[in-house]
Amino acid sequence: MDAATLIQTLLNSVVASSIYALVAVGLALAFGVMRMANFAHGEFFMVGAYCVYVLYALVGLPFPLAVVLAIPIVALFGLVTERVIFRPTRKNILAGFMATAGLAFILQVLAGQIWGVGIAKSIPTPYMGAADIGDAKLGWQRLIVIPCAFAMLLALRYFLYRVKLGKALRACAQDPEIAALQGIRTNRMTMLAMALAGASAGLAGALMAPIHAVTPYMGHGVILIAFVVVIVGGMASIEGAILAAVILGFIHTFVTTLTDNLIATMVGVGFMAITLIVRPQGLLGRERS
């Protein structure tokens, strides 16, 4: 691998890590509060991409505005999912998981019925050209993913550690029973967690819409990667999800560059298996008594 290819791969790794982190932190946050996994999280990513397709490519809104509007739209999907699926199945984890699998299928079918399942939707690239970084080039469209993801993750951390509502959310994730005894309304916290999960996945999908093929099934690969990232980082750990996203983003990108995408996926799953053997709770997860 020559110097130009190395720099290019490093830059691509940072972009991939940014997207992985955006998707995975929402999944980890929702799991931390509800102790239930959302199998439709990849479809939230897909909905965010279609929001940009409709608002930017069809309606003609500016791309930044379309991305901003995608965040509350997908957050609303998270709220509805919590209220309609997770709350009624709170005492039956398997039922909740199967229900979200059904929701993922429904969203795929709806997207296919509305926009078709054939050729991927074409979204004009809003930011043409590329930045020269060393001996490599990185398209501006990919480059903007990095600061946007960083800003979102920084805002989420500030909210969780500096805002009273965010501290209540963390308390509910650590011990919901004690949090309830302190007057924290767990139903509101689960709704908030799912809204934030939807918002982060929606932002990731919106940013990737001009880069990734926009199809009803684009969430398939994303949800697999997100689960691997969350498991490696620790199922309820936001910091662990970010750390794992960086590690797996670099692993996946470098292995894909040297071999192909299938082998990169296998290596990522293998890394997850080794991590669980050495540290079953994940990199930054806590052991539960």
PDB file of C-alpha atoms in Angstrom, residues 129-256:
ATOM      1  CA  GLY A 129     -15.207  18.772  -5.749  1.00  0.00           C
ATOM      2  CA  ALA A 130     -12.678  17.306  -3.353  1.00  0.00           C
ATOM      3  CA  ALA A 131     -10.242  18.478  -0.732  1.00  0.00           C
ATOM      4  CA  ASP A 132      -6.539  17.730  -1.214  1.00  0.00           C
ATOM      5  CA  ILE A 133      -5.220  16.104   1.946  1.00  0.00           C
ATOM      6  CA  GLY A 134      -1.635  15.024   1.586  1.00  0.00           C
ATOM      7  CA  ASP A 135      -1.387  12.832  -1.485  1.00  0.00           C
ATOM      8  CA  ALA A 136      -5.060  11.895  -1.323  1.00  0.00           C
ATOM      9  CA  LYS A 137      -8.385  13.488  -2.157  1.00  0.00           C
ATOM     10  CA  LEU A 138     -11.601  13.344  -0.172  1.00  0.00           C
ATOM     11  CA  GLY A 139     -14.852  14.566  -1.683  1.00  0.00           C
ATOM     12  CA  TRP A 140     -16.445  17.480   0.134  1.00  0.00           C
ATOM     13  CA  GLN A 141     -19.660  15.470   0.414  1.00  0.00           C
ATOM     14  CA  ARG A 142     -17.845  12.825   2.444  1.00  0.00           C
ATOM     15  CA  LEU A 143     -15.762  15.342   4.347  1.00  0.00           C
ATOM     16  CA  ILE A 144     -18.776  17.151   5.820  1.00  0.00           C
ATOM     17  CA  VAL A 145     -19.897  13.895   7.431  1.00  0.00           C
ATOM     18  CA  ILE A 146     -17.054  14.114   9.950  1.00  0.00           C
ATOM     19  CA  PRO A 147     -17.810  17.515  11.577  1.00  0.00           C
ATOM     20  CA  CYS A 148     -21.567  16.868  11.471  1.00  0.00           C
ATOM     21  CA  ALA A 149     -21.176  13.546  13.278  1.00  0.00           C
ATOM     22  CA  PHE A 150     -18.718  15.049  15.759  1.00  0.00           C
ATOM     23  CA  ALA A 151     -21.110  17.928  16.511  1.00  0.00           C
ATOM     24  CA  MET A 152     -24.026  15.531  17.056  1.00  0.00           C
ATOM     25  CA  LEU A 153     -22.021  13.273  19.362  1.00  0.00           C
ATOM     26  CA  LEU A 154     -20.652  16.257  21.288  1.00  0.00           C
ATOM     27  CA  ALA A 155     -24.157  17.689  21.709  1.00  0.00           C
ATOM     28  CA  LEU A 156     -25.425  14.305  22.898  1.00  0.00           C
ATOM     29  CA  ARG A 157     -22.642  14.033  25.464  1.00  0.00           C
ATOM     30  CA  TYR A 158     -23.316  17.559  26.703  1.00  0.00           C
ATOM     31  CA  PHE A 159     -27.010  16.734  27.022  1.00  0.00           C
ATOM     32  CA  LEU A 160     -26.383  13.500  28.930  1.00  0.00           C
ATOM     33  CA  TYR A 161     -23.832  14.938  31.365  1.00  0.00           C
ATOM     34  CA  ARG A 162     -24.782  18.614  31.749  1.00  0.00           C
ATOM     35  CA  VAL A 163     -28.551  18.850  31.258  1.00  0.00           C
ATOM     36  CA  LYS A 164     -30.915  17.723  34.033  1.00  0.00           C
ATOM     37  CA  LEU A 165     -33.097  15.723  31.658  1.00  0.00           C
ATOM     38  CA  GLY A 166     -30.026  13.992  30.252  1.00  0.00           C
ATOM     39  CA  LYS A 167     -28.809  13.104  33.747  1.00  0.00           C
ATOM     40  CA  ALA A 168     -32.235  11.620  34.461  1.00  0.00           C
ATOM     41  CA  LEU A 169     -31.913   9.550  31.298  1.00  0.00           C
ATOM     42  CA  ARG A 170     -28.533   8.234  32.424  1.00  0.00           C
ATOM     43  CA  ALA A 171     -29.921   7.427  35.865  1.00  0.00           C
ATOM     44  CA  CYS A 172     -32.757   5.472  34.276  1.00  0.00           C
ATOM     45  CA  ALA A 173     -30.264   3.557  32.143  1.00  0.00           C
ATOM     46  CA  GLN A 174     -28.108   2.693  35.180  1.00  0.00           C
ATOM     47  CA  ASP A 175     -30.953   1.551  37.461  1.00  0.00           C
ATOM     48  CA  PRO A 176     -34.572   2.181  36.405  1.00  0.00           C
ATOM     49  CA  GLU A 177     -36.048   1.086  39.741  1.00  0.00           C
ATOM     50  CA  ILE A 178     -33.967   3.493  41.819  1.00  0.00           C
ATOM     51  CA  ALA A 179     -34.534   6.214  39.219  1.00  0.00           C
ATOM     52  CA  ALA A 180     -38.298   5.704  39.565  1.00  0.00           C
ATOM     53  CA  LEU A 181     -38.008   5.982  43.357  1.00  0.00           C
ATOM     54  CA  GLN A 182     -36.303   9.355  42.849  1.00  0.00           C
ATOM     55  CA  GLY A 183     -39.314  10.614  40.930  1.00  0.00           C
ATOM     56  CA  ILE A 184     -37.984  10.056  37.404  1.00  0.00           C
ATOM     57  CA  ARG A 185     -40.777   9.047  35.040  1.00  0.00           C
ATOM     58  CA  THR A 186     -39.423   6.027  33.213  1.00  0.00           C
ATOM     59  CA  ASN A 187     -42.022   6.183  30.451  1.00  0.00           C
ATOM     60  CA  ARG A 188     -40.822   9.649  29.501  1.00  0.00           C
ATOM     61  CA  MET A 189     -37.232   8.490  29.596  1.00  0.00           C
ATOM     62  CA  THR A 190     -37.888   5.571  27.256  1.00  0.00           C
ATOM     63  CA  MET A 191     -39.663   7.928  24.859  1.00  0.00           C
ATOM     64  CA  LEU A 192     -36.743  10.339  25.023  1.00  0.00           C
ATOM     65  CA  ALA A 193     -34.228   7.532  24.455  1.00  0.00           C
ATOM     66  CA  MET A 194     -36.071   6.321  21.353  1.00  0.00           C
ATOM     67  CA  ALA A 195     -36.413   9.873  20.037  1.00  0.00           C
ATOM     68  CA  LEU A 196     -32.672  10.419  20.394  1.00  0.00           C
ATOM     69  CA  ALA A 197     -31.988   7.037  18.801  1.00  0.00           C
ATOM     70  CA  GLY A 198     -34.173   7.949  15.845  1.00  0.00           C
ATOM     71  CA  ALA A 199     -32.583  11.381  15.556  1.00  0.00           C
ATOM     72  CA  SER A 200     -29.020  10.044  15.424  1.00  0.00           C
ATOM     73  CA  ALA A 201     -29.880   7.300  12.921  1.00  0.00           C
ATOM     74  CA  GLY A 202     -31.856   9.778  10.854  1.00  0.00           C
ATOM     75  CA  LEU A 203     -28.937  12.192  10.737  1.00  0.00           C
ATOM     76  CA  ALA A 204     -26.610   9.382   9.634  1.00  0.00           C
ATOM     77  CA  GLY A 205     -28.977   8.364   6.850  1.00  0.00           C
ATOM     78  CA  ALA A 206     -29.505  11.959   5.746  1.00  0.00           C
ATOM     79  CA  LEU A 207     -25.769  12.622   5.512  1.00  0.00           C
ATOM     80  CA  MET A 208     -25.179   9.423   3.564  1.00  0.00           C
ATOM     81  CA  ALA A 209     -28.081   9.899   1.134  1.00  0.00           C
ATOM     82  CA  PRO A 210     -25.965  11.539  -1.626  1.00  0.00           C
ATOM     83  CA  ILE A 211     -23.182   8.969  -1.073  1.00  0.00           C
ATOM     84  CA  HIS A 212     -24.996   5.688  -0.374  1.00  0.00           C
ATOM     85  CA  ALA A 213     -27.457   4.002  -2.749  1.00  0.00           C
ATOM     86  CA  VAL A 214     -30.909   4.994  -1.431  1.00  0.00           C
ATOM     87  CA  THR A 215     -33.096   1.889  -1.494  1.00  0.00           C
ATOM     88  CA  PRO A 216     -35.729   0.367   0.816  1.00  0.00           C
ATOM     89  CA  TYR A 217     -33.168  -2.229   1.926  1.00  0.00           C
ATOM     90  CA  MET A 218     -30.221   0.042   2.664  1.00  0.00           C
ATOM     91  CA  GLY A 219     -30.646  -0.511   6.400  1.00  0.00           C
ATOM     92  CA  HIS A 220     -29.723  -4.214   6.224  1.00  0.00           C
ATOM     93  CA  GLY A 221     -25.968  -3.755   6.305  1.00  0.00           C
ATOM     94  CA  VAL A 222     -26.221  -0.814   8.692  1.00  0.00           C
ATOM     95  CA  ILE A 223     -28.117  -2.698  11.395  1.00  0.00           C
ATOM     96  CA  LEU A 224     -25.625  -5.587  11.280  1.00  0.00           C
ATOM     97  CA  ILE A 225     -22.704  -3.216  11.725  1.00  0.00           C
ATOM     98  CA  ALA A 226     -24.555  -1.291  14.445  1.00  0.00           C
ATOM     99  CA  PHE A 227     -25.211  -4.447  16.474  1.00  0.00           C
ATOM    100  CA  VAL A 228     -21.583  -5.523  16.145  1.00  0.00           C
ATOM    101  CA  VAL A 229     -20.410  -2.074  17.260  1.00  0.00           C
ATOM    102  CA  VAL A 230     -22.764  -1.979  20.246  1.00  0.00           C
ATOM    103  CA  ILE A 231     -21.885  -5.511  21.349  1.00  0.00           C
ATOM    104  CA  VAL A 232     -18.154  -4.829  21.094  1.00  0.00           C
ATOM    105  CA  GLY A 233     -18.436  -1.518  22.932  1.00  0.00           C
ATOM    106  CA  GLY A 234     -20.797  -2.760  25.637  1.00  0.00           C
ATOM    107  CA  MET A 235     -24.546  -2.992  25.129  1.00  0.00           C
ATOM    108  CA  ALA A 236     -25.489   0.035  27.251  1.00  0.00           C
ATOM    109  CA  SER A 237     -22.318   2.107  26.873  1.00  0.00           C
ATOM    110  CA  ILE A 238     -22.379   5.250  24.735  1.00  0.00           C
ATOM    111  CA  GLU A 239     -18.624   5.736  25.087  1.00  0.00           C
ATOM    112  CA  GLY A 240     -18.077   2.074  24.276  1.00  0.00           C
ATOM    113  CA  ALA A 241     -20.185   2.378  21.128  1.00  0.00           C
ATOM    114  CA  ILE A 242     -18.101   5.336  19.935  1.00  0.00           C
ATOM    115  CA  LEU A 243     -14.812   3.553  20.683  1.00  0.00           C
ATOM    116  CA  ALA A 244     -15.977   0.384  18.954  1.00  0.00           C
ATOM    117  CA  ALA A 245     -17.247   2.419  15.994  1.00  0.00           C
ATOM    118  CA  VAL A 246     -13.779   3.898  15.503  1.00  0.00           C
ATOM    119  CA  ILE A 247     -12.053   0.523  15.805  1.00  0.00           C
ATOM    120  CA  LEU A 248     -14.443  -1.298  13.490  1.00  0.00           C
ATOM    121  CA  GLY A 249     -14.579   1.608  11.069  1.00  0.00           C
ATOM    122  CA  PHE A 250     -10.821   1.362  10.585  1.00  0.00           C
ATOM    123  CA  ILE A 251     -10.839  -2.447  10.479  1.00  0.00           C
ATOM    124  CA  HIS A 252     -13.658  -2.607   7.930  1.00  0.00           C
ATOM    125  CA  THR A 253     -12.215   0.095   5.678  1.00  0.00           C
ATOM    126  CA  PHE A 254      -8.656  -1.240   5.653  1.00  0.00           C
ATOM    127  CA  VAL A 255      -9.710  -4.848   5.115  1.00  0.00           C
ATOM    128  CA  THR A 256     -12.101  -3.801   2.344  1.00  0.00           C
TER     129      THR A 256
END
